[in-house]
Tab-separated table of C-alpha atoms in Angstrom:
chain	number	residue	atom	x	y	z
D	1	MET	CA	-56.634	-26.635	111.873
D	2	LYS	CA	-53.622	-28.565	113.511
D	3	LYS	CA	-55.678	-31.659	113.464
D	4	MET	CA	-56.035	-31.221	109.696
D	5	ASP	CA	-52.281	-30.554	109.295
D	6	LEU	CA	-51.337	-33.622	111.150
D	7	GLN	CA	-53.853	-35.567	109.075
D	8	GLN	CA	-52.270	-34.295	105.920
D	9	PHE	CA	-48.836	-34.870	107.222
D	10	LEU	CA	-49.732	-38.425	108.163
D	11	GLY	CA	-51.558	-38.984	104.792
D	12	LYS	CA	-48.334	-37.666	102.886
D	13	LEU	CA	-46.002	-40.207	104.909
D	14	LYS	CA	-48.359	-43.044	103.860
D	15	ALA	CA	-48.153	-41.993	100.461
D	16	LEU	CA	-44.440	-42.163	100.514
D	17	PRO	CA	-42.699	-45.468	99.136
D	18	PRO	CA	-41.453	-47.420	102.212
D	19	ALA	CA	-37.640	-46.736	101.466
D	20	GLN	CA	-38.118	-43.012	101.545
D	21	LEU	CA	-40.474	-43.165	104.544
D	22	PHE	CA	-37.871	-45.188	106.541
D	23	ALA	CA	-34.886	-42.828	105.365
D	24	ILE	CA	-37.002	-39.982	106.758
D	25	LEU	CA	-37.830	-41.739	109.876
D	26	GLY	CA	-34.179	-42.747	110.319
D	27	ILE	CA	-32.902	-39.136	109.620
D	28	GLY	CA	-35.474	-37.663	112.108
D	29	ALA	CA	-34.475	-40.208	114.825
D	30	ALA	CA	-30.904	-39.352	114.129
D	31	ALA	CA	-31.556	-35.701	114.403
D	32	LEU	CA	-33.426	-36.274	117.641
D	33	ILE	CA	-30.493	-38.074	119.055
D	34	ALA	CA	-27.888	-35.587	117.808
D	35	LEU	CA	-29.890	-32.837	119.293
D	36	ASP	CA	-30.080	-34.584	122.646
D	37	VAL	CA	-26.468	-35.505	122.827
D	38	PHE	CA	-25.314	-32.148	121.868
D	39	PHE	CA	-27.659	-30.000	123.908
D	40	ILE	CA	-28.563	-31.881	126.916
D	41	ALA	CA	-26.198	-34.960	127.304
D	42	ARG	CA	-22.891	-33.559	126.548
D	43	PRO	CA	-23.283	-30.588	129.169
D	44	GLN	CA	-24.447	-33.257	131.736
D	45	VAL	CA	-21.415	-35.340	131.021
D	46	ARG	CA	-19.264	-32.405	130.996
D	47	SER	CA	-20.349	-31.243	134.532
D	48	ILE	CA	-20.125	-34.906	135.872
D	49	VAL	CA	-16.452	-35.125	134.410
D	50	LEU	CA	-15.786	-31.732	135.925
D	51	LEU	CA	-16.820	-32.740	139.174
D	52	ASN	CA	-15.043	-35.906	139.010
D	53	ASP	CA	-11.722	-34.049	138.268
D	54	LYS	CA	-12.522	-31.754	141.254
D	55	ALA	CA	-13.060	-34.686	143.518
D	56	ARG	CA	-10.097	-36.458	142.434
D	57	GLN	CA	-7.933	-33.184	142.971
D	58	LEU	CA	-9.481	-32.781	146.307
D	59	LYS	CA	-8.956	-36.413	147.301
D	60	ALA	CA	-5.275	-35.938	146.332
D	61	ASP	CA	-4.877	-32.875	148.245
D	62	ILE	CA	-6.409	-34.638	151.196
D	63	LYS	CA	-4.215	-37.467	150.990
D	64	THR	CA	-1.028	-35.266	150.603
D	65	LEU	CA	-2.231	-33.146	153.400
D	66	SER	CA	-2.643	-36.259	155.647
D	67	ASP	CA	0.700	-37.549	154.694
D	68	ASN	CA	2.261	-34.046	155.498
D	69	LYS	CA	0.400	-34.009	158.810
D	70	GLN	CA	2.096	-37.342	159.707
D	71	ARG	CA	5.295	-36.002	158.693
D	72	LEU	CA	5.196	-32.766	160.508
D	73	PRO	CA	7.624	-33.629	163.242
D	74	GLN	CA	10.151	-34.663	160.494
D	75	PHE	CA	9.351	-31.153	158.765
D	76	ARG	CA	9.709	-29.335	161.918
D	77	SER	CA	13.035	-30.897	162.478
D	78	ASN	CA	14.169	-30.009	159.137
D	79	LEU	CA	13.104	-26.574	159.463
D	80	ASP	CA	14.932	-26.357	162.992
D	81	THR	CA	18.120	-27.531	161.187
D	82	VAL	CA	17.840	-25.028	158.420
D	83	ARG	CA	16.953	-22.268	160.724
D	84	ARG	CA	20.019	-23.031	162.829
D	85	GLN	CA	22.186	-23.257	159.814
D	86	MET	CA	20.945	-19.819	158.658
D	87	LYS	CA	21.276	-18.447	162.166
D	88	ASP	CA	24.847	-19.660	162.213
D	89	PHE	CA	25.444	-18.118	158.815
D	90	ASP	CA	23.962	-14.847	159.744
D	91	ALA	CA	25.979	-14.723	162.892
D	92	MET	CA	29.261	-15.180	160.875
D	93	VAL	CA	28.231	-12.386	158.499
D	94	HIS	CA	29.476	-8.703	159.490
D	95	LYS	CA	28.573	-5.380	157.852
D	96	GLU	CA	31.475	-3.319	156.602
D	97	ASP	CA	31.301	-0.887	159.451
D	98	GLU	CA	31.505	-4.050	161.939
D	99	VAL	CA	35.129	-4.737	161.071
D	100	PRO	CA	36.827	-2.803	163.799
D	101	ALA	CA	34.072	-4.470	166.374
D	102	VAL	CA	35.305	-7.897	164.965
D	103	LEU	CA	38.996	-7.009	165.735
D	104	ARG	CA	37.935	-5.904	169.181
D	105	ILE	CA	36.238	-9.156	169.792
D	106	ILE	CA	39.462	-11.080	168.765
D	107	SER	CA	41.331	-9.030	171.051
D	108	THR	CA	38.853	-9.591	173.847
D	109	PHE	CA	38.956	-13.367	173.299
D	110	ALA	CA	42.684	-13.336	172.997
D	111	ASN	CA	43.069	-11.814	176.330
D	112	GLU	CA	40.569	-14.099	177.795
D	113	TYR	CA	42.476	-17.187	176.830
D	114	GLY	CA	45.857	-15.796	177.227
D	115	VAL	CA	46.955	-15.332	173.705
D	116	LYS	CA	49.199	-12.457	173.186
D	117	ILE	CA	48.495	-10.698	170.051
D	118	ASP	CA	51.430	-9.064	168.495
D	119	GLN	CA	49.491	-7.822	165.317
D	120	LEU	CA	46.012	-7.714	163.926
D	121	VAL	CA	45.907	-6.356	160.509
D	122	PRO	CA	42.731	-6.388	158.299
D	123	GLN	CA	44.047	-6.670	154.732
D	124	LYS	CA	41.246	-4.641	152.709
D	125	SER	CA	42.680	-5.219	149.422
D	126	ASP	CA	42.301	-9.201	149.758
D	127	GLY	CA	38.349	-8.760	149.747
D	128	VAL	CA	37.063	-11.224	147.334
D	129	VAL	CA	33.342	-11.095	146.266
D	130	LEU	CA	31.791	-14.395	146.991
D	131	VAL	CA	28.143	-13.931	146.406
D	132	LYS	CA	25.955	-11.182	144.986
D	133	ASN	CA	22.280	-11.584	145.694
D	134	ALA	CA	19.150	-9.397	146.836
D	135	GLU	CA	20.815	-9.029	150.112
D	136	GLY	CA	23.816	-7.414	148.938
D	137	GLN	CA	27.332	-8.487	148.013
D	138	TYR	CA	29.015	-10.952	150.238
D	139	SER	CA	32.894	-10.801	150.264
D	140	SER	CA	35.597	-12.193	152.269
D	141	LEU	CA	38.072	-10.099	153.969
D	142	SER	CA	41.420	-11.380	155.455
D	143	ILE	CA	42.859	-10.567	158.880
D	144	LEU	CA	46.399	-11.279	159.603
D	145	VAL	CA	47.001	-12.229	163.145
D	146	LEU	CA	50.383	-12.492	164.670
D	147	ALA	CA	50.306	-13.847	168.280
D	148	ARG	CA	52.122	-15.728	170.864
D	149	ALA	CA	50.447	-18.539	173.049
D	150	GLY	CA	50.446	-21.629	174.628
D	151	TYR	CA	49.248	-24.479	172.366
D	152	HIS	CA	46.179	-25.360	174.355
D	153	ASP	CA	45.430	-21.667	175.091
D	154	LEU	CA	45.525	-21.175	171.135
D	155	GLY	CA	43.175	-24.205	170.920
D	156	ARG	CA	40.627	-22.872	173.306
D	157	PHE	CA	40.987	-19.298	171.779
D	158	LEU	CA	40.043	-20.769	168.327
D	159	ASN	CA	37.407	-22.884	169.608
D	160	ARG	CA	35.431	-19.737	170.990
D	161	LEU	CA	36.146	-17.810	167.916
D	162	GLN	CA	34.490	-20.524	165.876
D	163	GLN	CA	31.816	-21.217	168.571
D	164	GLU	CA	30.931	-17.437	168.173
D	165	HIS	CA	31.134	-17.508	164.250
D	166	VAL	CA	33.681	-14.701	164.328
D	167	PHE	CA	35.540	-15.852	161.178
D	168	TRP	CA	34.327	-17.829	158.159
D	169	GLN	CA	37.748	-19.582	157.412
D	170	LEU	CA	41.280	-19.825	158.591
D	171	GLU	CA	43.177	-19.656	155.422
D	172	ALA	CA	46.483	-20.128	156.700
D	173	VAL	CA	47.791	-21.059	160.135
D	174	ASP	CA	51.493	-21.338	161.200
D	175	ILE	CA	52.120	-22.613	164.753
D	176	ALA	CA	56.105	-22.498	165.435
D	177	ALA	CA	57.986	-23.266	168.586
D	178	ASP	CA	59.102	-20.014	170.192
D	179	ALA	CA	62.941	-20.254	170.690
D	180	ARG	CA	62.667	-17.768	173.600
D	181	GLU	CA	60.061	-19.450	175.459
D	182	VAL	CA	59.591	-23.147	175.312
D	183	SER	CA	55.902	-23.106	176.571
D	184	ARG	CA	54.720	-20.710	174.088
D	185	HIS	CA	54.397	-20.766	170.273
D	186	VAL	CA	54.668	-18.143	167.657
D	187	ILE	CA	51.531	-18.228	165.756
D	188	LYS	CA	50.606	-16.536	162.446
D	189	MET	CA	47.266	-16.862	161.134
D	190	GLN	CA	45.248	-15.561	157.898
D	191	MET	CA	41.604	-15.351	159.058
D	192	LYS	CA	38.702	-14.739	156.650
D	193	ILE	CA	35.746	-13.001	157.737
D	194	LEU	CA	32.577	-12.643	155.826
D	195	VAL	CA	31.317	-9.157	155.064
D	196	LEU	CA	28.142	-7.914	153.612
D	197	GLY	CA	28.208	-4.869	151.534
D	198	GLY	CA	25.720	-3.036	149.621
D	199	THR	CA	22.055	-3.438	150.811
D	200	ALA	CA	21.484	-3.803	154.542
D	201	GLN	CA	21.437	-7.437	155.686
D	202	LYS	CA	17.945	-7.491	157.209
T	1	MET	CA	-55.713	-60.246	109.652
T	2	ILE	CA	-59.521	-59.848	109.798
T	3	ARG	CA	-61.126	-56.550	110.865
T	4	LEU	CA	-64.167	-56.545	112.337
T	5	ASN	CA	-66.235	-53.265	112.131
T	6	PHE	CA	-70.009	-53.295	111.611
T	7	ILE	CA	-70.322	-49.402	111.304
T	8	PRO	CA	-70.842	-48.120	107.823
T	9	GLU	CA	-67.706	-46.755	106.179
T	10	GLN	CA	-69.294	-43.214	106.048
T	11	GLN	CA	-70.493	-43.217	109.590
T	12	ARG	CA	-66.942	-44.336	111.045
T	13	PRO	CA	-65.362	-41.575	112.882
T	14	GLN	CA	-62.336	-40.099	111.084
T	15	ARG	CA	-59.018	-41.419	112.643
T	16	SER	CA	-56.970	-38.639	113.904
T	17	GLY	CA	-53.796	-40.503	114.664
T	18	ILE	CA	-51.531	-43.345	113.444
T	19	VAL	CA	-53.294	-46.032	115.275
T	20	GLY	CA	-54.512	-48.620	112.878
T	21	GLU	CA	-52.605	-46.979	109.896
T	22	TYR	CA	-49.509	-48.673	107.959
T	23	PHE	CA	-46.573	-46.893	107.083
T	24	GLY	CA	-44.459	-48.637	104.515
T	25	GLY	CA	-45.896	-51.902	105.831
T	26	VAL	CA	-45.243	-50.972	109.363
T	27	PRO	CA	-48.111	-50.438	111.839
T	28	GLY	CA	-48.683	-46.959	113.085
T	29	GLU	CA	-48.532	-48.544	116.763
T	30	VAL	CA	-45.187	-49.909	116.116
T	31	LEU	CA	-43.824	-46.630	114.982
T	32	ALA	CA	-45.467	-44.857	117.956
T	33	ALA	CA	-44.041	-47.418	120.268
T	34	ALA	CA	-40.479	-47.052	118.758
T	35	LEU	CA	-40.801	-43.202	119.184
T	36	LEU	CA	-41.966	-43.547	122.601
T	37	ALA	CA	-39.212	-46.045	123.496
T	38	LEU	CA	-36.537	-43.605	122.029
T	39	VAL	CA	-37.939	-40.867	124.126
T	40	GLY	CA	-38.041	-42.992	127.212
T	41	ALA	CA	-34.584	-44.022	126.599
T	42	PHE	CA	-33.701	-40.242	126.383
T	43	ILE	CA	-35.325	-39.674	129.573
T	44	LEU	CA	-33.913	-42.725	131.361
T	45	MET	CA	-30.303	-41.771	130.122
T	46	HIS	CA	-30.817	-38.145	131.592
T	47	ALA	CA	-32.233	-39.267	134.684
T	48	ALA	CA	-29.232	-41.562	135.213
T	49	LEU	CA	-26.869	-38.926	134.297
T	50	ALA	CA	-28.455	-36.515	136.625
T	51	GLY	CA	-28.454	-39.264	139.289
T	52	ILE	CA	-24.557	-39.674	138.571
T	53	ALA	CA	-24.192	-36.014	138.876
T	54	VAL	CA	-26.137	-35.626	142.293
T	55	TYR	CA	-23.855	-38.540	143.566
T	56	LYS	CA	-20.536	-36.789	142.477
T	57	LEU	CA	-21.955	-33.534	143.778
T	58	ALA	CA	-22.585	-35.144	146.926
T	59	SER	CA	-19.248	-36.779	147.119
T	60	HIS	CA	-17.661	-33.566	146.230
T	61	LYS	CA	-19.369	-31.830	149.034
T	62	ILE	CA	-18.203	-34.388	151.559
T	63	LEU	CA	-14.718	-34.063	150.329
T	64	GLU	CA	-15.040	-30.351	150.751
T	65	VAL	CA	-16.303	-30.509	154.232
T	66	ARG	CA	-13.430	-32.925	154.999
T	67	TRP	CA	-10.953	-30.541	153.317
T	68	ASN	CA	-12.318	-27.447	155.161
T	69	SER	CA	-12.067	-29.428	158.442
T	70	MET	CA	-8.211	-29.743	157.869
T	71	ALA	CA	-7.707	-26.112	157.221
T	72	GLU	CA	-5.848	-25.700	160.373
T	73	ASP	CA	-3.493	-28.469	159.513
T	74	LYS	CA	-3.077	-27.109	156.128
T	75	LYS	CA	-2.323	-23.664	157.487
T	76	VAL	CA	0.519	-25.152	159.720
T	77	CYS	CA	1.993	-27.498	156.744
T	78	ASP	CA	1.831	-24.430	154.403
T	79	GLY	CA	3.779	-22.242	157.018
T	80	ILE	CA	6.439	-24.729	157.505
T	81	ALA	CA	6.843	-25.519	153.764
T	82	ASP	CA	6.924	-21.804	152.929
T	83	GLU	CA	9.471	-21.125	155.556
T	84	LEU	CA	11.477	-24.079	154.539
T	85	LYS	CA	11.276	-23.203	150.781
T	86	ALA	CA	12.469	-19.492	151.571
T	87	ILE	CA	15.177	-20.695	153.955
T	88	GLN	CA	16.374	-23.359	151.232
T	89	ALA	CA	16.436	-20.636	148.437
T	90	ARG	CA	18.556	-18.339	150.519
T	91	LEU	CA	20.948	-21.024	151.454
T	92	ASN	CA	21.073	-22.236	147.717
T	93	SER	CA	21.989	-18.685	146.777
T	94	LEU	CA	24.669	-18.693	149.348
T	95	ARG	CA	25.856	-21.930	148.378
T	96	PRO	CA	29.318	-20.638	147.221
T	97	ILE	CA	30.004	-19.703	150.722
T	98	ILE	CA	28.293	-22.489	152.865
T	99	SER	CA	29.496	-25.271	150.743
T	100	VAL	CA	33.073	-24.536	151.759
T	101	PRO	CA	34.017	-27.369	154.222
T	102	GLN	CA	34.845	-26.044	157.597
T	103	LEU	CA	37.632	-27.531	159.730
T	104	HIS	CA	37.213	-27.553	163.675
T	105	TRP	CA	40.654	-26.195	164.562
T	106	ALA	CA	40.463	-26.549	168.284
T	107	ARG	CA	39.520	-30.422	167.800
T	108	LEU	CA	42.162	-30.772	165.319
T	109	LEU	CA	44.764	-29.121	167.514
T	110	ASN	CA	43.547	-31.407	170.298
T	111	GLU	CA	43.744	-34.489	168.196
T	112	LEU	CA	47.143	-33.631	166.977
T	113	SER	CA	48.491	-33.244	170.693
T	114	ASP	CA	46.742	-36.283	171.805
T	115	SER	CA	48.326	-38.353	168.968
T	116	VAL	CA	52.016	-37.202	169.840
T	117	PRO	CA	53.517	-40.456	171.599
T	118	LYS	CA	56.347	-40.113	174.028
T	119	GLY	CA	59.655	-39.050	172.605
T	120	VAL	CA	58.165	-37.161	169.890
T	121	TRP	CA	57.558	-33.339	169.573
T	122	LEU	CA	56.486	-30.820	167.077
T	123	ARG	CA	58.429	-27.908	166.109
T	124	GLU	CA	55.909	-26.388	163.373
T	125	ILE	CA	52.352	-26.803	162.162
T	126	LEU	CA	51.845	-25.080	159.044
T	127	PHE	CA	48.455	-25.055	157.211
T	128	GLU	CA	48.091	-23.111	153.989
T	129	ARG	CA	46.668	-23.558	150.455
T	130	GLY	CA	44.601	-26.418	151.639
T	131	ALA	CA	47.592	-28.492	152.938
T	132	MET	CA	49.043	-29.188	156.328
T	133	ALA	CA	52.653	-29.591	157.110
T	134	ILE	CA	53.746	-30.886	160.524
T	135	TYR	CA	57.411	-30.560	161.348
T	136	GLY	CA	58.860	-32.378	164.466
T	137	SER	CA	61.350	-34.786	165.857
T	138	SER	CA	61.523	-38.085	167.619
T	139	VAL	CA	64.192	-38.818	169.992
T	140	SER	CA	65.113	-42.313	171.337
T	141	LYS	CA	67.763	-43.934	173.328
T	142	MET	CA	66.548	-47.327	172.001
T	143	GLN	CA	66.976	-46.084	168.494
T	144	THR	CA	63.205	-46.528	167.842
T	145	GLU	CA	62.767	-42.941	166.558
T	146	MET	CA	61.696	-44.040	163.232
T	147	VAL	CA	59.004	-46.478	164.894
T	148	GLU	CA	57.607	-43.718	167.116
T	149	THR	CA	57.377	-41.424	164.003
T	150	GLY	CA	55.419	-44.220	162.274
T	151	ASN	CA	53.218	-44.633	165.573
T	152	PHE	CA	52.459	-40.831	165.485
T	153	VAL	CA	51.422	-41.093	161.803
T	154	ALA	CA	49.285	-43.989	162.345
T	155	ALA	CA	47.770	-42.498	165.373
T	156	LEU	CA	47.008	-39.270	163.318
T	157	LYS	CA	45.255	-41.177	160.580
T	158	GLU	CA	42.789	-42.595	163.108
T	159	LYS	CA	41.579	-39.130	164.419
T	160	PRO	CA	38.214	-38.240	163.360
T	161	THR	CA	38.993	-34.594	162.232
T	162	ILE	CA	42.032	-35.953	160.169
T	163	LYS	CA	39.784	-38.543	158.647
T	164	GLU	CA	36.947	-36.256	157.648
T	165	GLY	CA	38.884	-33.207	156.718
T	166	PHE	CA	41.977	-34.546	155.118
T	167	THR	CA	42.918	-37.157	152.451
T	168	GLY	CA	45.397	-38.900	154.619
T	169	VAL	CA	48.709	-38.128	156.431
T	170	ASP	CA	51.890	-38.958	154.863
T	171	ILE	CA	55.563	-38.917	155.777
T	172	ASP	CA	57.017	-36.379	153.441
T	173	SER	CA	60.716	-36.618	154.624
T	174	ILE	CA	62.394	-38.273	157.675
T	175	GLN	CA	66.139	-37.677	158.517
T	176	ARG	CA	68.135	-39.109	161.258
T	177	ARG	CA	70.764	-37.498	163.094
T	178	GLU	CA	73.218	-38.553	165.809
T	179	ASN	CA	73.258	-36.434	168.971
T	180	ALA	CA	75.533	-37.640	171.706
T	181	ALA	CA	73.814	-40.432	173.489
T	182	VAL	CA	70.492	-40.382	171.600
T	183	SER	CA	69.632	-40.473	167.945
T	184	ILE	CA	67.132	-37.920	166.602
T	185	ALA	CA	64.909	-38.178	163.506
T	186	ASP	CA	63.601	-35.018	162.150
T	187	PHE	CA	60.353	-35.605	160.191
T	188	THR	CA	57.865	-33.597	158.064
T	189	LEU	CA	54.439	-34.904	157.614
T	190	LYS	CA	51.912	-33.726	154.944
T	191	ALA	CA	48.209	-33.964	154.897
T	192	LYS	CA	45.958	-32.616	152.077
T	193	ARG	CA	42.411	-31.071	152.651
T	194	LYS	CA	39.541	-32.990	151.012
């Protein structure tokens, strides 16, 4: 039956005028190509392109990682620097309830270096909000320090305070010769300390 | 073309294909060959694509193995990068506080005292609102008190803390007064914070 059908089909083809025959053959070939391209070749090419992209990305990642691995000592050093910076900063920050402790530290160091403190007054009304972030509210608190000390004792005292990150800034300093005692100076300082309020620091 | 076939027409077997037939003047064999060539080309093309895909897959697998072998390094690098990023983000949020330039007071006081030449003494050092004023006096029997004041300013200008933290040091005022056998110059120096 099938053989007969093919015979009939070929017979019909033979009977067609050449132009029509070639048009049909051309259309048939084009359809075959189109079917192949759309349903077989395209998915194949797509998967190759996809693999190519993945490989390219992987290659780039490997290169970046290799470069990073070579620069690891530099990254570690950068990390140490920012860690130290952060540690110094954190040491400078005091919680609101730590203000009396800060005053005590100032007095202790003053005693240690022969600085005679006449007055130590935290000026709470001067609190200025510097930064507000997720950690809380950072503000500065001024502390007025009135003292008497020798010039070099004062230097040592300030050095210790700065080393221990007790204050953030010295807003104002007045060192004047003491008329009553030549070797001592009358000192008036406006220290600013950093206070973290609101959420707990860590 | 001459066809030789001695079998009578009626007894010849019926052709079932296109061989020996003509389609629009083109032999059936040519059409069949063309069709086969087309199919062959398709098969070749797909085989080539499959080959490329296998090659790419193999390359990708090799890269994946290499990538997996670097997992430990990646962990270390990522750890450092994440921590750096987190600290830097925190530092950025604290920039208004951190960016305020700090003055090393002990060093500044040390350099001030080191710069004072013979015959010069300081009466007051006042620092407020980002400016420093130095009040002092200079005494000389040889009437070189003005020169000594100038020397003091020049020495101060060379000190690292002054160079780094201040825009410079200037004489704001200088006043000479006679005092018995010596002459004294009272001076005021000004230095502004950078």
